[in-house]
Tab-separated table of N, CA, C and O in Angstrom:
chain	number	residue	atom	x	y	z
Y	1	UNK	N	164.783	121.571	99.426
Y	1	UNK	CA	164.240	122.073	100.684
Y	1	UNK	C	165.054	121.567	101.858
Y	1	UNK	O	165.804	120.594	101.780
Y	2	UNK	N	164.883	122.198	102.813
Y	2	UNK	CA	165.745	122.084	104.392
Y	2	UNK	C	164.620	122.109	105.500
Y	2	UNK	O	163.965	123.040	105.969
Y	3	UNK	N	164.634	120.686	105.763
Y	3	UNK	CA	163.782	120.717	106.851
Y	3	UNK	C	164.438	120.864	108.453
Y	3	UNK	O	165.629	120.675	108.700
Y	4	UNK	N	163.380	121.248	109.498
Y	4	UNK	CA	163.989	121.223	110.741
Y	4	UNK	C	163.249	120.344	111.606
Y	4	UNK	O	162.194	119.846	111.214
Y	5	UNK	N	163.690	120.124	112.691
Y	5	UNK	CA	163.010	118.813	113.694
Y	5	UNK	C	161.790	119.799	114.069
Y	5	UNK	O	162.043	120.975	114.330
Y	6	UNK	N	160.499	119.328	114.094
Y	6	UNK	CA	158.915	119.436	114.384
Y	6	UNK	C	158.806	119.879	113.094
Y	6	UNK	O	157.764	119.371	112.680
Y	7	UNK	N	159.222	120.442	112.354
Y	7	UNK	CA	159.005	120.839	111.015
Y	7	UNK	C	157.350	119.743	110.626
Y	7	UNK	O	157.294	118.631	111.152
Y	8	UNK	N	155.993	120.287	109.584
Y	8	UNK	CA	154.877	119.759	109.599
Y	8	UNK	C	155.303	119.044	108.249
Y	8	UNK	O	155.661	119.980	107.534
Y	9	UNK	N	155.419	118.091	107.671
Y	9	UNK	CA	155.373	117.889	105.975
Y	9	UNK	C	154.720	116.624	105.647
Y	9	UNK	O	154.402	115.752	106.455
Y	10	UNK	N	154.583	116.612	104.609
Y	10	UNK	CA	153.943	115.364	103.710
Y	10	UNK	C	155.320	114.122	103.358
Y	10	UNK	O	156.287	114.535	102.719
Y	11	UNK	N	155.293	112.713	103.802
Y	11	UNK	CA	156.567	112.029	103.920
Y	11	UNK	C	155.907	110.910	103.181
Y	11	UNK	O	154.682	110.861	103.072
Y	12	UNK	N	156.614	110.114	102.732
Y	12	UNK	CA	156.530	108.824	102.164
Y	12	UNK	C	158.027	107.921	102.340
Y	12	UNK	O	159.197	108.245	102.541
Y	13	UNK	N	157.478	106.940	102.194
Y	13	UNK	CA	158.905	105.801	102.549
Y	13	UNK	C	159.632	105.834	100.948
Y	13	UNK	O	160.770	106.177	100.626
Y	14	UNK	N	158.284	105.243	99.956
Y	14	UNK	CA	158.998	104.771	98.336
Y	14	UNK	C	158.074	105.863	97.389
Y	14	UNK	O	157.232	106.652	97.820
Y	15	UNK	N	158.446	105.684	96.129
Y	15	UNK	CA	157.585	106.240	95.422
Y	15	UNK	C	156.402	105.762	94.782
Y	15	UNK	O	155.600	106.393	94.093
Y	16	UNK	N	156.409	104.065	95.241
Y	16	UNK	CA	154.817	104.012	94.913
Y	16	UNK	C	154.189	104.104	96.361
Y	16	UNK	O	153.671	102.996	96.501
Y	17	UNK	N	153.970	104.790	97.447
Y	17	UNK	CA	153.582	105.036	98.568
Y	17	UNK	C	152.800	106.247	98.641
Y	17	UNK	O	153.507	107.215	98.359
Y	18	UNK	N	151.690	106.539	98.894
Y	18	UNK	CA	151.156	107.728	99.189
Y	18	UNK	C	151.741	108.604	100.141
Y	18	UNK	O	152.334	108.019	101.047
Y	19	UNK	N	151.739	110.300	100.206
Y	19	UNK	CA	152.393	110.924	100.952
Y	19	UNK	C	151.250	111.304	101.994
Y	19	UNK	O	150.062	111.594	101.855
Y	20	UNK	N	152.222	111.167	103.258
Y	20	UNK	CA	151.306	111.371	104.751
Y	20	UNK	C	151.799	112.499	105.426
Y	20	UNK	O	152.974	112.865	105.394
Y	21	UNK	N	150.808	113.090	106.089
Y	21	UNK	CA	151.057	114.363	106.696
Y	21	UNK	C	151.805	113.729	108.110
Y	21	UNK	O	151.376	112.755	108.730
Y	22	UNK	N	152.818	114.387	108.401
Y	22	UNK	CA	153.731	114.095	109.892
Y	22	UNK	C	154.586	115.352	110.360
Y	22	UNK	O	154.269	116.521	110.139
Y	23	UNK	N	155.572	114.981	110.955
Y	23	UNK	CA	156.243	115.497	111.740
Y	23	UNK	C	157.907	115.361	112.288
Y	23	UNK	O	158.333	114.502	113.060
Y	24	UNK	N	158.610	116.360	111.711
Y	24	UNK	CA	159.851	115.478	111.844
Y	24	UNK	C	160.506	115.743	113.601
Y	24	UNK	O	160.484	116.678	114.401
Y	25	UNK	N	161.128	114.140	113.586
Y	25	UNK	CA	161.263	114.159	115.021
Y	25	UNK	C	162.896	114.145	114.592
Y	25	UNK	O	163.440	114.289	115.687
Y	26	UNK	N	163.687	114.074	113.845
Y	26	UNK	CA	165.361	114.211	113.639
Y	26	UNK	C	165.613	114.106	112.037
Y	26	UNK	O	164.942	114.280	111.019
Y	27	UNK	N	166.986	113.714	112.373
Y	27	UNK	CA	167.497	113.794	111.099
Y	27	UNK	C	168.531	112.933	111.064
Y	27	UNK	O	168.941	112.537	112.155
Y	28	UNK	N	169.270	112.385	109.686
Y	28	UNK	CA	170.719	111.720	109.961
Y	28	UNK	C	170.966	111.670	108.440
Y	28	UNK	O	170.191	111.475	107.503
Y	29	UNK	N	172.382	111.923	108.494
Y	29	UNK	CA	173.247	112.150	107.028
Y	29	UNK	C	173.878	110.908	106.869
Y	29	UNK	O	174.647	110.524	107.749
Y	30	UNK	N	173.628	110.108	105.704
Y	30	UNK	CA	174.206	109.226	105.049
Y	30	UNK	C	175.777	109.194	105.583
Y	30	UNK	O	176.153	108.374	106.420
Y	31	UNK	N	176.263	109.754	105.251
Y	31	UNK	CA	177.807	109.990	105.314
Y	31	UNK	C	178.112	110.822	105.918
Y	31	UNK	O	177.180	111.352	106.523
Y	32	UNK	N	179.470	111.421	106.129
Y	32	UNK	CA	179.958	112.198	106.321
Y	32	UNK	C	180.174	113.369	105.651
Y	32	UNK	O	180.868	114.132	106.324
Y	33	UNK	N	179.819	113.858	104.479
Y	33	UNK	CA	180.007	114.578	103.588
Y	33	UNK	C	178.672	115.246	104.114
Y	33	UNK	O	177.576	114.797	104.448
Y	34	UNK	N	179.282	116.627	104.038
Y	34	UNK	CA	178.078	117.503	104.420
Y	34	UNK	C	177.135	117.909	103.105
Y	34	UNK	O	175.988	118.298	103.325
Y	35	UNK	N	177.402	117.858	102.364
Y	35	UNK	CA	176.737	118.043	101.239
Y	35	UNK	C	175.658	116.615	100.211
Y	35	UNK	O	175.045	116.569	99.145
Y	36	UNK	N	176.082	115.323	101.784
Y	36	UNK	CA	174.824	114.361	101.414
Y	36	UNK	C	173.633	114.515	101.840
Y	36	UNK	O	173.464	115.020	102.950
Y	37	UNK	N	172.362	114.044	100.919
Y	37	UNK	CA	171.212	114.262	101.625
Y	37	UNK	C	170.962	113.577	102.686
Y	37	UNK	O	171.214	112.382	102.836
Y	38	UNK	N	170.279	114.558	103.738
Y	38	UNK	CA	169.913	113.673	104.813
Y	38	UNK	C	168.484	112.865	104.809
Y	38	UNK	O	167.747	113.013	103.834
Y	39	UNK	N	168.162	112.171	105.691
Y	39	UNK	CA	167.134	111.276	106.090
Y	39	UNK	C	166.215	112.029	107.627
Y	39	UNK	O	166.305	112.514	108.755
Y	40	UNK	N	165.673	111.767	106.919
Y	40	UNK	CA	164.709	112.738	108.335
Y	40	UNK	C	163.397	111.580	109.250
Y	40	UNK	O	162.425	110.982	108.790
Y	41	UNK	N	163.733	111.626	110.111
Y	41	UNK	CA	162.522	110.493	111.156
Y	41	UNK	C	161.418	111.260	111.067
Y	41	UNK	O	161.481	112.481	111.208
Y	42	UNK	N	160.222	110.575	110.806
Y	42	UNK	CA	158.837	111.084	110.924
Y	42	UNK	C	157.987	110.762	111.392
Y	42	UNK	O	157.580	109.653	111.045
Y	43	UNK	N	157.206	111.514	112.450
Y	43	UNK	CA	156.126	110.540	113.556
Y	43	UNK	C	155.127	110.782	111.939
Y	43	UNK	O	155.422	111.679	111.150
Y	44	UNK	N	154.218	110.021	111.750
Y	44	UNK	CA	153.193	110.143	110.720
Y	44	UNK	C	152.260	110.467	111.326
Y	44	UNK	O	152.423	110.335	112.539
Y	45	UNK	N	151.079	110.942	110.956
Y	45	UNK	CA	150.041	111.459	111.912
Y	45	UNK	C	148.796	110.319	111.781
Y	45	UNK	O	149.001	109.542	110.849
Y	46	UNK	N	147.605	110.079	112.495
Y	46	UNK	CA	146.978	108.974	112.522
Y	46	UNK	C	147.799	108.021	112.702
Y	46	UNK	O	148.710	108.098	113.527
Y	47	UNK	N	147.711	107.591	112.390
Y	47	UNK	CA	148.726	106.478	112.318
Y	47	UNK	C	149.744	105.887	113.475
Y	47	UNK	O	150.014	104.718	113.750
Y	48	UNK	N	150.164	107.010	113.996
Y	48	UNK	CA	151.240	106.895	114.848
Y	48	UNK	C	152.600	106.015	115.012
Y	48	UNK	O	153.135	105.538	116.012
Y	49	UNK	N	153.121	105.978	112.929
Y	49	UNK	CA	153.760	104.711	112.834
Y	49	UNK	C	154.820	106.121	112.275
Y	49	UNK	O	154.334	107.167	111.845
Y	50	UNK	N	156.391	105.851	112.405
Y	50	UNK	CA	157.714	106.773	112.386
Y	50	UNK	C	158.166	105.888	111.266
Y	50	UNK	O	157.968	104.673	111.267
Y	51	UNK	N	158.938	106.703	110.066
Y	51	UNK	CA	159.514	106.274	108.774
Y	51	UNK	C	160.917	106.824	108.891
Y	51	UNK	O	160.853	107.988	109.288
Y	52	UNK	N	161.938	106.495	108.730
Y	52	UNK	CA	163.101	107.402	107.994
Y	52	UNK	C	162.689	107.968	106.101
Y	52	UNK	O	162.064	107.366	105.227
Y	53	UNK	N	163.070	108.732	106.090
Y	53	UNK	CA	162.752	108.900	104.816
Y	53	UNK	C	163.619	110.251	104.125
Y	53	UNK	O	164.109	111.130	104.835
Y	54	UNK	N	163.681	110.247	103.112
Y	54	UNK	CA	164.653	111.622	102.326
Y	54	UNK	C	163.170	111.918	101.070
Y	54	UNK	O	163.554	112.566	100.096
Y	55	UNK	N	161.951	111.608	101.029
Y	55	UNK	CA	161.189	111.939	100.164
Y	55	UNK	C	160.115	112.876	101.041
Y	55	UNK	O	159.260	112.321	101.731
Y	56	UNK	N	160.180	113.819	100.995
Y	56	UNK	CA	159.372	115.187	102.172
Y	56	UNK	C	158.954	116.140	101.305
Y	56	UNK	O	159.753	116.541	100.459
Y	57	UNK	N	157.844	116.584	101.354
Y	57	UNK	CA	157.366	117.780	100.973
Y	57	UNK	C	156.637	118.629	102.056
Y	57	UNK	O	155.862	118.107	102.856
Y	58	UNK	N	156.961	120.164	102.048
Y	58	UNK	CA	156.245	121.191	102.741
Y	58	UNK	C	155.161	121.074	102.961
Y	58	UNK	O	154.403	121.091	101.992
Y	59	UNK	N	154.629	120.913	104.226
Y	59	UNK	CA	153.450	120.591	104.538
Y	59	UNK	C	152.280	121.958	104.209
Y	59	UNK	O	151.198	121.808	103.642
Y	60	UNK	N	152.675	122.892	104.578
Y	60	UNK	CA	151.971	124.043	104.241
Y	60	UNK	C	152.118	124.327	102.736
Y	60	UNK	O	150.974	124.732	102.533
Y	61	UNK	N	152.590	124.382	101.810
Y	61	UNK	CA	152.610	124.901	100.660
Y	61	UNK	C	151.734	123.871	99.671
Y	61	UNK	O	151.246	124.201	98.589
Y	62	UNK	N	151.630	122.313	100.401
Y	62	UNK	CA	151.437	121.281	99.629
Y	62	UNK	C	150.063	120.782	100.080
Y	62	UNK	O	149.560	119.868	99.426
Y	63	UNK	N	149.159	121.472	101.517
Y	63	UNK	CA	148.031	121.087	102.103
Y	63	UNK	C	147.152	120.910	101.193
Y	63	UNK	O	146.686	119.814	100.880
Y	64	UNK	N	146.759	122.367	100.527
Y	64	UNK	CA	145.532	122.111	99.749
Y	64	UNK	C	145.376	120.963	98.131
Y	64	UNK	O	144.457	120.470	97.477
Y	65	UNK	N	146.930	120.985	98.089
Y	65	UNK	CA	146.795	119.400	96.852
Y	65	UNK	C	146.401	118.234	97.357
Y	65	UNK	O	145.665	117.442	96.768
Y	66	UNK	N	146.906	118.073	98.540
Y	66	UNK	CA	146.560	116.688	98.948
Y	66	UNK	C	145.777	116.007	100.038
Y	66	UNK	O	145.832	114.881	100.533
Y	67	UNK	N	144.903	117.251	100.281
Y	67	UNK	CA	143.367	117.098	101.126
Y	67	UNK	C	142.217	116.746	100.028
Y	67	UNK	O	141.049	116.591	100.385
């Protein structure tokens, strides 16, 4: 998937971390190689605490699993 900045999704920092509904506020590529994954900043919602993270899922496609 290809996210964009305000983009809505479900983010987590690790994989034993629960996924939180947020908001992406940017992005940044490891390297220089355009073909590395990027890292995307996320305001989290409640919370109001921002993660870098490359573990994102579609917030709309993924709502009703994880309500």
């Amino acid at each position: 998937n290809s996210f964009v900045d305000q983009s809505l999704v479900w983010a987590r920092q690790t994989p034993t971390e629960i996924y939180w509904p947020g908001r992406i506020l940017g992005q940044h590529h490891e390297n220089s190689i355009a073909s590395a994954k990027p890292f995307y900043h996320v305001q989290l919602f409640v919370t109001e605490q921002s993660i870098w993270t490359d573990d994102l899922l579609p917030y709309s496609q993924c709502r009703d699993s994880m309500t």
